[in-house]
Coordinates of C-alpha atoms in Angstrom, one line a residue:
M23 CA 34.0 -6.4 13.6
A24 CA 33.1 -3.4 11.4
G25 CA 32.7 0.3 11.8
R26 CA 29.4 2.0 12.6
R27 CA 27.1 1.6 9.6
L28 CA 23.7 2.9 8.4
N29 CA 21.8 0.4 6.2
V30 CA 19.4 1.6 3.5
N31 CA 17.3 -0.6 1.2
V32 CA 17.2 0.1 -2.5
G33 CA 14.7 -1.8 -4.7
V34 CA 15.7 -3.0 -8.1
L35 CA 12.5 -3.2 -10.1
G36 CA 11.6 -3.4 -13.8
H37 CA 10.2 -5.5 -16.7
I38 CA 11.5 -9.1 -17.1
D39 CA 14.8 -9.2 -19.0
S40 CA 15.7 -5.6 -18.4
G41 CA 18.9 -6.7 -16.6
K42 CA 18.0 -6.1 -13.0
T43 CA 19.9 -9.1 -11.6
A44 CA 23.0 -8.3 -13.7
L45 CA 22.8 -4.7 -12.4
A46 CA 22.6 -5.9 -8.8
R47 CA 25.6 -8.2 -9.3
A48 CA 27.6 -5.4 -10.9
L49 CA 26.9 -3.0 -7.9
S50 CA 27.4 -5.6 -5.1
T51 CA 30.4 -6.5 -3.1
T52 CA 28.6 -9.0 -0.8
A53 CA 25.8 -11.4 -1.6
S54 CA 23.3 -13.0 0.8
T55 CA 22.2 -16.6 0.8
A56 CA 19.3 -15.3 -1.5
A57 CA 21.0 -13.4 -4.3
F58 CA 21.6 -13.4 -8.0
D59 CA 19.0 -16.1 -8.8
K60 CA 20.6 -18.9 -6.7
Q61 CA 17.4 -20.9 -6.8
P62 CA 17.7 -23.9 -9.1
Q63 CA 14.4 -23.0 -10.7
S64 CA 15.7 -19.5 -11.4
R65 CA 18.8 -20.8 -13.1
E66 CA 16.9 -23.3 -15.1
R67 CA 14.4 -20.7 -16.4
G68 CA 16.9 -17.9 -16.7
I69 CA 14.6 -15.4 -14.8
T70 CA 14.3 -14.1 -11.2
L71 CA 11.6 -16.0 -9.3
D72 CA 12.1 -14.5 -5.8
L73 CA 13.5 -11.6 -4.0
G74 CA 17.3 -11.4 -4.0
F75 CA 19.5 -9.5 -1.6
S76 CA 23.1 -8.2 -1.9
C77 CA 24.9 -5.1 -0.8
F78 CA 27.8 -2.7 -1.2
S79 CA 29.0 0.1 1.1
V80 CA 30.5 3.6 0.7
P81 CA 31.7 6.2 3.2
L82 CA 28.7 7.7 5.0
P83 CA 27.8 11.1 3.5
A84 CA 27.6 13.9 6.1
R85 CA 23.9 14.6 5.4
L86 CA 23.0 11.1 6.4
R87 CA 24.9 11.1 9.7
P88 CA 21.8 12.2 11.8
A89 CA 20.2 8.8 11.0
L90 CA 23.3 6.9 12.2
P91 CA 22.5 4.7 15.3
G92 CA 23.8 6.4 18.4
A93 CA 25.6 3.3 19.8
D94 CA 26.6 0.2 17.9
A95 CA 27.9 -2.6 20.0
D96 CA 29.4 -4.3 17.0
A97 CA 31.4 -1.3 15.7
E98 CA 35.1 -0.9 15.9
P99 CA 36.2 2.2 18.0
G100 CA 37.3 5.0 15.8
A101 CA 36.3 3.3 12.5
E102 CA 34.9 5.5 9.8
P103 CA 31.1 5.2 9.5
R104 CA 29.8 3.5 6.4
L105 CA 26.6 3.6 4.3
Q106 CA 25.5 0.1 3.6
V107 CA 23.2 -0.1 0.6
T108 CA 21.1 -3.3 0.5
L109 CA 19.8 -4.1 -3.0
V110 CA 16.4 -5.8 -3.1
D111 CA 16.3 -7.5 -6.5
C112 CA 12.6 -8.0 -7.4
P113 CA 11.4 -10.4 -10.1
G114 CA 10.0 -8.8 -13.3
H115 CA 7.6 -11.4 -14.5
A116 CA 3.9 -10.4 -14.4
S117 CA 2.9 -13.6 -12.5
L118 CA 5.2 -12.6 -9.6
I119 CA 3.5 -9.3 -8.8
R120 CA 2.8 -10.4 -5.2
T121 CA 6.5 -10.9 -4.6
I122 CA 7.3 -7.5 -6.2
I123 CA 4.7 -5.7 -4.0
G124 CA 6.2 -7.4 -0.9
G125 CA 9.7 -6.3 -1.9
A126 CA 8.6 -2.7 -2.6
Q127 CA 7.3 -2.3 0.9
I128 CA 10.8 -2.6 2.5
I129 CA 12.7 -0.1 0.4
D130 CA 13.9 3.5 1.0
L131 CA 14.6 4.2 -2.7
M132 CA 13.6 2.5 -6.0
M133 CA 15.7 1.9 -9.0
L134 CA 13.5 1.5 -12.1
V135 CA 15.5 -0.5 -14.6
I136 CA 14.6 0.1 -18.3
D137 CA 16.0 -1.8 -21.3
V138 CA 17.2 1.2 -23.3
T139 CA 16.4 -0.7 -26.6
K140 CA 12.7 -1.2 -25.6
G141 CA 11.7 1.6 -23.2
M142 CA 8.7 1.4 -20.9
Q143 CA 7.0 -2.0 -20.9
T144 CA 3.9 -3.4 -19.1
Q145 CA 5.7 -4.5 -15.9
S146 CA 7.9 -1.3 -16.0
A147 CA 4.6 0.6 -15.7
E148 CA 3.3 -1.6 -12.9
C149 CA 6.6 -1.2 -11.0
L150 CA 6.3 2.5 -11.4
V151 CA 2.8 2.4 -9.9
I152 CA 4.0 0.3 -7.0
G153 CA 6.9 2.8 -6.5
Q154 CA 4.5 5.7 -6.3
I155 CA 2.6 3.9 -3.5
A156 CA 5.5 2.4 -1.5
C157 CA 8.5 4.8 -1.7
Q158 CA 9.4 8.5 -2.0
K159 CA 12.5 8.5 -4.2
L160 CA 13.2 7.1 -7.7
V161 CA 16.3 6.7 -9.9
V162 CA 15.7 5.5 -13.5
V163 CA 18.5 3.3 -14.9
L164 CA 18.7 2.9 -18.7
N165 CA 20.4 -0.4 -19.0
K166 CA 22.0 -2.3 -21.9
T167 CA 23.4 0.8 -23.6
D168 CA 26.1 -1.5 -25.0
L169 CA 23.5 -2.9 -27.4
L170 CA 23.1 0.5 -29.1
A171 CA 25.1 1.2 -32.3
E172 CA 28.2 3.1 -31.2
G173 CA 27.7 5.9 -33.7
K174 CA 24.1 6.5 -32.6
R175 CA 24.4 5.6 -28.9
Q176 CA 24.4 9.0 -27.4
A177 CA 21.5 10.2 -29.5
A178 CA 19.5 7.1 -28.6
I179 CA 20.2 7.5 -24.9
E180 CA 19.1 11.2 -25.1
K181 CA 15.9 10.2 -26.9
M182 CA 15.0 7.6 -24.3
T183 CA 15.8 10.0 -21.5
R184 CA 13.3 12.5 -22.9
K185 CA 10.7 9.7 -23.2
M186 CA 11.2 8.7 -19.6
Q187 CA 11.1 12.4 -18.4
K188 CA 7.7 12.7 -20.2
T189 CA 6.5 9.4 -18.6
L190 CA 7.4 10.7 -15.1
E191 CA 5.9 14.1 -15.7
N192 CA 2.5 13.3 -14.2
T193 CA 3.8 11.2 -11.3
K194 CA 5.3 12.1 -7.9
F195 CA 8.7 11.3 -9.4
R196 CA 8.7 14.2 -11.9
G197 CA 12.3 15.3 -12.4
A198 CA 13.8 12.1 -11.1
P199 CA 17.4 11.5 -12.3
I200 CA 18.0 9.2 -15.3
I201 CA 21.3 7.5 -15.8
P202 CA 22.7 5.1 -18.6
V203 CA 24.6 1.9 -17.7
A204 CA 25.7 -1.3 -19.3
A205 CA 25.6 -3.8 -16.4
R206 CA 26.6 -6.8 -18.5
P207 CA 28.2 -5.7 -21.7
G208 CA 27.6 -8.3 -24.4
G209 CA 24.8 -10.0 -22.5
P210 CA 24.7 -13.0 -20.3
E211 CA 26.8 -15.2 -22.7
A212 CA 29.6 -12.6 -22.9
P213 CA 32.9 -13.3 -21.0
E214 CA 33.2 -12.0 -17.5
T215 CA 36.2 -10.0 -18.6
E216 CA 33.9 -7.3 -20.0
A217 CA 33.8 -4.6 -17.4
P218 CA 30.3 -3.0 -16.6
Q219 CA 29.9 0.5 -17.7
G220 CA 28.6 3.5 -15.7
I221 CA 28.5 1.6 -12.4
S222 CA 30.7 4.0 -10.4
E223 CA 28.6 7.0 -11.7
L224 CA 25.4 5.1 -10.6
I225 CA 26.9 4.5 -7.1
E226 CA 27.7 8.2 -6.8
L227 CA 24.2 9.1 -8.0
L228 CA 22.5 6.6 -5.5
T229 CA 24.6 8.0 -2.7
S230 CA 23.5 11.5 -3.4
Q231 CA 19.8 10.5 -3.9
I232 CA 19.2 8.2 -0.8
P233 CA 16.9 10.0 1.5
I234 CA 17.5 10.3 5.3
P235 CA 15.8 7.1 6.4
A236 CA 13.5 6.8 9.5
R237 CA 15.4 4.7 12.0
D238 CA 14.0 4.3 15.5
P239 CA 15.1 1.4 17.7
S240 CA 12.3 2.0 20.2
G241 CA 8.9 0.3 19.9
P242 CA 8.0 -3.3 19.4
F243 CA 10.3 -5.4 17.2
L244 CA 8.8 -6.4 13.8
M245 CA 10.6 -8.0 10.9
S246 CA 9.4 -8.9 7.4
V247 CA 10.7 -12.4 6.6
D248 CA 11.3 -13.3 3.0
H249 CA 13.4 -16.5 3.3
C250 CA 13.6 -19.3 5.8
F251 CA 16.0 -22.3 5.8
S252 CA 17.8 -24.6 8.1
I253 CA 21.6 -25.0 8.7
K254 CA 22.7 -28.4 9.9
G255 CA 23.9 -28.2 13.5
Q256 CA 22.9 -24.5 13.9
G257 CA 19.1 -24.2 13.6
T258 CA 16.7 -22.4 11.4
V259 CA 17.6 -19.1 9.9
M260 CA 14.9 -16.5 9.1
T261 CA 16.2 -13.6 6.9
G262 CA 14.4 -10.4 6.3
T263 CA 14.2 -6.6 6.9
I264 CA 13.4 -5.0 10.3
L265 CA 10.3 -2.8 9.9
S266 CA 10.3 -1.4 13.4
G267 CA 12.0 -1.6 16.8
S268 CA 15.2 -3.6 17.5
V269 CA 16.4 -7.1 18.4
S270 CA 19.3 -8.5 20.4
L271 CA 20.9 -11.9 21.1
G272 CA 18.8 -13.8 23.6
D273 CA 15.6 -11.9 22.9
S274 CA 12.4 -13.9 22.5
V275 CA 10.6 -13.5 19.1
E276 CA 7.2 -14.7 18.0
I277 CA 6.1 -16.1 14.6
P278 CA 2.6 -14.8 15.1
A279 CA 0.9 -16.7 12.3
L280 CA 1.9 -20.0 14.1
K281 CA 1.7 -18.7 17.7
V282 CA 5.3 -19.9 18.2
V283 CA 7.9 -18.2 20.4
R284 CA 11.6 -18.9 20.1
K285 CA 14.8 -17.3 21.5
V286 CA 17.4 -15.6 19.2
K287 CA 20.5 -17.9 19.2
S288 CA 22.6 -15.9 16.7
M289 CA 22.3 -13.1 14.1
Q290 CA 24.2 -12.1 11.0
M291 CA 24.1 -9.2 8.5
F292 CA 25.5 -10.3 5.2
R293 CA 27.6 -13.1 6.8
T294 CA 28.9 -10.8 9.6
P295 CA 27.9 -11.8 13.1
V296 CA 26.1 -9.1 15.1
T297 CA 24.7 -8.8 18.6
S298 CA 21.9 -6.3 17.8
A299 CA 20.0 -4.8 14.9
M300 CA 17.4 -2.1 14.4
Q301 CA 14.7 -0.7 12.1
G302 CA 15.9 -0.8 8.4
D303 CA 18.6 -3.4 8.9
R304 CA 18.8 -6.5 6.7
L305 CA 19.2 -9.4 9.1
G306 CA 19.4 -13.2 9.4
V307 CA 18.0 -14.5 12.8
C308 CA 18.9 -18.1 13.9
V309 CA 16.5 -19.9 16.2
T310 CA 16.3 -23.6 17.3
Q311 CA 13.6 -26.2 17.2
F312 CA 11.6 -24.6 14.4
D313 CA 10.8 -26.3 11.0
P314 CA 11.6 -23.9 8.2
K315 CA 8.9 -25.4 6.0
L316 CA 6.3 -23.8 8.3
L317 CA 7.3 -20.3 7.3
E318 CA 8.3 -19.4 3.7
R319 CA 7.7 -15.7 4.3
G320 CA 5.7 -13.6 6.8
L321 CA 6.3 -11.7 10.0
V322 CA 8.4 -12.2 13.1
C323 CA 7.7 -9.9 16.1
A324 CA 8.1 -9.2 19.8
P325 CA 5.8 -11.7 21.6
E326 CA 2.1 -10.8 21.7
S327 CA 2.7 -7.5 19.8
L328 CA 0.8 -8.6 16.6
H329 CA -2.7 -10.0 16.2
T330 CA -4.5 -12.0 13.5
V331 CA -7.4 -10.2 11.9
H332 CA -10.4 -11.5 9.9
A333 CA -11.4 -8.1 8.5
A334 CA -10.1 -4.5 8.4
L335 CA -11.2 -0.9 8.1
V336 CA -8.9 0.7 5.5
S337 CA -8.5 4.3 4.3
V338 CA -8.4 3.8 0.5
E339 CA -7.4 5.5 -2.7
K340 CA -8.1 4.3 -6.2
I341 CA -5.1 3.8 -8.4
P342 CA -5.9 6.2 -11.4
Y343 CA -4.5 3.8 -14.0
F344 CA -6.9 1.0 -13.1
R345 CA -9.7 0.8 -15.6
G346 CA -13.3 0.6 -14.5
P347 CA -15.1 1.2 -11.3
L348 CA -14.3 -0.3 -7.8
Q349 CA -17.6 -1.9 -6.8
T350 CA -18.9 -2.7 -3.3
K351 CA -19.2 -6.5 -2.8
A352 CA -16.4 -7.1 -5.4
K353 CA -13.5 -9.4 -4.6
F354 CA -9.9 -8.3 -4.9
H355 CA -6.5 -9.8 -4.2
I356 CA -5.5 -8.0 -1.0
T357 CA -1.8 -7.7 -0.3
V358 CA -0.6 -7.0 3.2
G359 CA 3.2 -7.2 3.5
H360 CA 4.3 -10.5 1.9
E361 CA 0.8 -12.0 2.3
T362 CA -1.9 -11.9 -0.4
V363 CA -5.4 -13.2 0.2
M364 CA -8.8 -12.7 -1.4
G365 CA -11.0 -10.2 0.2
R366 CA -14.5 -8.7 -0.3
V367 CA -14.9 -4.9 0.0
M368 CA -17.6 -2.5 1.0
F369 CA -16.8 1.2 0.2
F370 CA -18.1 4.1 2.3
S371 CA -17.5 7.8 2.5
P372 CA -18.1 10.7 4.9
A373 CA -21.6 12.2 5.1
P374 CA -21.9 14.6 2.1
D375 CA -21.5 17.7 4.4
D376 CA -18.1 16.3 5.5
F377 CA -16.7 15.7 2.0
D378 CA -14.1 18.4 2.5
R379 CA -13.1 17.2 5.9
E380 CA -9.3 16.8 6.5
P381 CA -8.2 13.2 6.0
V382 CA -7.2 11.2 9.1
L383 CA -4.7 8.5 8.3
D384 CA -3.8 7.2 11.8
S385 CA -7.1 6.1 13.3
F386 CA -10.7 5.3 12.6
D387 CA -13.5 7.1 14.4
F388 CA -16.4 4.8 15.3
S389 CA -18.4 7.8 16.7
R390 CA -18.8 9.4 13.3
E391 CA -21.5 8.5 10.7
Y392 CA -20.6 7.4 7.3
L393 CA -22.4 7.1 3.9
F394 CA -22.6 3.7 2.1
Q395 CA -21.4 3.8 -1.5
E396 CA -22.2 1.2 -4.2
Q397 CA -18.7 2.0 -5.6
Y398 CA -15.6 4.1 -4.8
L399 CA -16.4 7.7 -5.7
C400 CA -14.2 9.4 -8.2
P401 CA -14.7 12.2 -10.7
G402 CA -17.4 11.1 -13.1
S403 CA -19.1 8.6 -10.7
A404 CA -22.4 9.4 -9.1
P405 CA -22.3 10.0 -5.3
A406 CA -25.1 8.9 -3.1
A407 CA -27.1 12.1 -3.2
T408 CA -30.8 12.9 -3.3
D409 CA -33.1 14.9 -5.6
S410 CA -35.1 17.9 -4.6
G411 CA -38.5 17.2 -3.1
E412 CA -37.2 14.2 -1.1
A413 CA -37.0 13.6 2.6
D414 CA -33.4 12.6 3.3
R415 CA -32.5 9.8 5.7
K416 CA -29.7 12.1 6.9
A417 CA -29.0 15.8 6.4
G418 CA -26.7 17.0 3.6
Q419 CA -26.5 16.6 -0.1
A420 CA -23.5 15.7 -2.2
P421 CA -22.9 18.3 -5.0
E422 CA -22.9 16.6 -8.3
G423 CA -19.5 15.4 -9.4
C424 CA -18.0 16.2 -6.0
C425 CA -15.7 13.6 -4.4
P426 CA -14.8 13.3 -0.7
R427 CA -11.2 13.9 0.3
Q428 CA -11.1 10.5 2.1
Q429 CA -12.9 7.2 1.6
W430 CA -12.8 3.9 3.4
A431 CA -13.4 0.2 2.8
L432 CA -14.4 -2.6 5.0
V433 CA -12.3 -5.5 3.8
E434 CA -13.4 -9.0 4.8
F435 CA -10.6 -11.5 4.2
E436 CA -11.3 -15.1 3.0
K437 CA -8.4 -16.2 5.2
P438 CA -7.2 -14.4 8.4
V439 CA -4.0 -12.3 8.0
T440 CA -1.4 -11.2 10.6
C441 CA -0.3 -7.6 10.2
P442 CA 0.5 -4.5 12.1
R443 CA -1.8 -1.5 12.3
L444 CA -1.2 1.4 9.8
C445 CA 0.4 -1.0 7.3
L446 CA 0.2 -0.6 3.6
V447 CA -2.7 -2.5 1.9
I448 CA -2.9 -3.0 -1.9
G449 CA -6.0 -4.3 -3.8
S450 CA -5.4 -5.9 -7.2
R451 CA -7.1 -8.0 -9.8
L452 CA -4.3 -10.5 -10.3
D453 CA -6.6 -12.8 -12.2
A454 CA -6.7 -10.4 -15.1
D455 CA -4.9 -11.3 -18.4
I456 CA -1.2 -10.7 -17.8
H457 CA -0.7 -10.1 -21.5
A458 CA -3.3 -7.3 -21.6
N459 CA -1.9 -3.8 -21.6
A460 CA -3.8 -2.8 -18.4
C461 CA -3.0 -2.0 -14.8
R462 CA -4.0 -4.8 -12.4
L463 CA -3.5 -2.7 -9.3
A464 CA -6.8 -1.3 -8.3
F465 CA -6.4 0.6 -5.0
H466 CA -4.1 1.2 -2.1
G467 CA -4.5 2.4 1.5
V468 CA -3.6 2.3 5.2
L469 CA -5.0 -0.3 7.6
L470 CA -6.6 1.8 10.3
R471 CA -8.3 -0.9 12.4
G472 CA -8.0 -4.7 12.3
L473 CA -11.0 -6.8 13.5
E474 CA -9.6 -9.7 15.5
D475 CA -12.9 -11.3 16.6
R476 CA -13.9 -14.1 14.3
G477 CA -17.5 -13.1 15.0
Y478 CA -16.8 -9.4 14.1
A479 CA -20.1 -9.3 12.1
E480 CA -22.0 -9.5 15.4
S481 CA -19.5 -7.9 17.8
V482 CA -18.1 -5.0 15.8
L483 CA -20.0 -4.2 12.7
P484 CA -23.1 -3.1 14.5
T485 CA -21.0 -0.2 16.0
L486 CA -19.9 0.8 12.5
R487 CA -22.4 3.6 11.7
V488 CA -22.6 3.3 7.9
Y489 CA -26.0 4.3 6.5
K490 CA -27.7 4.4 3.1
L491 CA -29.5 7.5 1.9
K492 CA -33.1 6.5 1.8
H493 CA -35.6 8.9 0.1
K494 CA -39.3 9.2 -0.6
Q495 CA -41.2 11.7 -2.6
G496 CA -44.3 13.3 -1.2
V497 CA -46.7 16.2 -2.0
V498 CA -47.3 19.5 -0.3
E499 CA -51.1 19.5 0.4
R500 CA -51.4 23.0 1.6
V501 CA -49.5 26.0 3.1
M502 CA -50.6 26.6 6.8
D503 CA -48.7 29.9 7.2
D504 CA -45.4 31.6 6.2
Y505 CA -43.3 29.0 8.1
S506 CA -45.4 25.7 7.9
V507 CA -46.8 23.4 5.3
I508 CA -48.8 20.1 5.5
G509 CA -47.5 17.2 3.4
R510 CA -48.9 13.8 2.4
S511 CA -48.0 10.7 0.4
L512 CA -44.6 10.3 2.2
F513 CA -45.7 7.9 4.9
K514 CA -48.2 5.1 5.3
K515 CA -51.1 5.5 7.7
E516 CA -49.6 3.2 10.2
T517 CA -46.1 4.7 10.1
N518 CA -44.8 6.2 13.4
I519 CA -43.9 9.6 12.1
Q520 CA -42.3 10.5 15.4
L521 CA -39.3 8.4 14.2
F522 CA -38.8 10.9 11.3
V523 CA -39.2 14.1 13.2
G524 CA -36.1 16.4 12.7
L525 CA -35.2 15.0 9.3
K526 CA -34.6 17.4 6.5
V527 CA -37.1 17.9 3.6
H528 CA -36.3 19.7 0.3
L529 CA -39.2 21.4 -1.5
S530 CA -39.2 21.5 -5.3
T531 CA -39.5 25.3 -5.0
G532 CA -36.1 25.4 -3.3
E533 CA -36.9 25.8 0.4
Q534 CA -35.6 23.4 3.0
G535 CA -37.4 22.4 6.1
V536 CA -37.6 19.7 8.8
I537 CA -40.4 17.3 9.7
D538 CA -42.1 18.8 12.8
S539 CA -44.8 16.4 13.7
A540 CA -47.6 14.2 12.5
F541 CA -50.8 15.9 11.3
G542 CA -53.9 13.8 12.0
Q543 CA -54.0 10.0 11.8
S544 CA -53.8 9.4 8.0
G545 CA -50.0 9.7 7.5
K546 CA -50.0 13.4 6.9
F547 CA -47.2 15.5 8.5
K548 CA -46.3 19.0 9.3
V549 CA -43.1 20.6 8.0
H550 CA -41.4 23.7 9.6
I551 CA -39.7 26.0 7.1
P552 CA -37.3 28.2 9.2
D553 CA -36.4 30.7 6.4
F554 CA -40.0 31.7 5.3
I555 CA -41.9 30.4 2.4
A556 CA -41.4 32.4 -0.8

């Protein structure tokens, strides 16, 4: 039994060989079954291949006490509350970016580990981009300071600190603290007797920087599972991080991707048995009669609380470091939680008159009309607008170079995915050359609406009111009076002009009017100009 504790998750991210796992080992007092490169393949290759989890604890700071669970059945009466820091050690190799993205989505704070002898590298930059998307707080750790010449060490640390401050200047992490350490003095071959340097200062800094986490035991239980294995005589253990709600012994949980429901037989947090756990906790759940080979990673939830979707409507933002346009009909690697599948996208925006409308990030409004875009609109790209002298399919004109405050994408998955609503979505080009000095992360967003029906193209898409701006150019034949003109060459003789009544018309002389009626039987039409013809 332990005292009351608040768990927070700190990501350890950075370029390969920056010393992330050594840093996690130096900080930790308890390791999970998946920590410090325990996989045989990791040991053989000498690199991290999967997420690793370990933890340390310190007395709970007073400012974090409001987030402490109100009642903890596993706590010793009168015991001092503790802050448990779970370290999520992410791989640094470029080919493992899917795993890195999955790890980043469960953290409250990110440690960006930099090899002080090399500075920012390609994967350091990608990790920084992921951090900007997935978390609010950053601490930069300059590792391997022991490799700097002793006489020049302080000057080199100060120089790298200035470089990192400049790198962070144009990000949300401007002013983030930067701290030097030597997690494994002498490198991996050095004797264990060499004590790590700067670790106590780093623990103190982390404790001061950890934000008050959102912890709510209510709502449906949802856990992101990153490892699954069997224990002889016990059952199958699924380890992961609780994303929402809570779970207790004896509860039924569902593996939604497999439509399988099992009862919770036992639970542990870092080898300590517990009877309940809540949002933010790192947990191992043991169930029986389930083959661990069926679930490497994924989601576990309260029965029937999650659904599998074949497509989704996503509020999207382009990642500014991605080179080139985001084209409609293009395919991207779409990451949702720990799952990455191929998906085809169609971008659309508000109607031009609504470009300045306040973004809505918790729902999608099917009653509104939207404007189809050939590509995601950003400064420099041409919005779907019309020229003067054209009849618009809909009212409104996008000012040149103006971008909407919110844009969306219809994402059609090649394979169905199971995910909660309002979850993070990241679109990437993971087939790009990993040796190229280019950002592979293209866009990110929030999943507003999942389309569960396999036949969504017939059942749902017709209700999605996305239109293309169609335009035709006609000629003013004559002016009837101060408020009316007769036009021609816009419609064919057989066109039912009644269908176009009320649509706006822009005259080359600057006036705006609306189509009022047909004029005769030859395709001519009457235009009403409300504000007088100059």
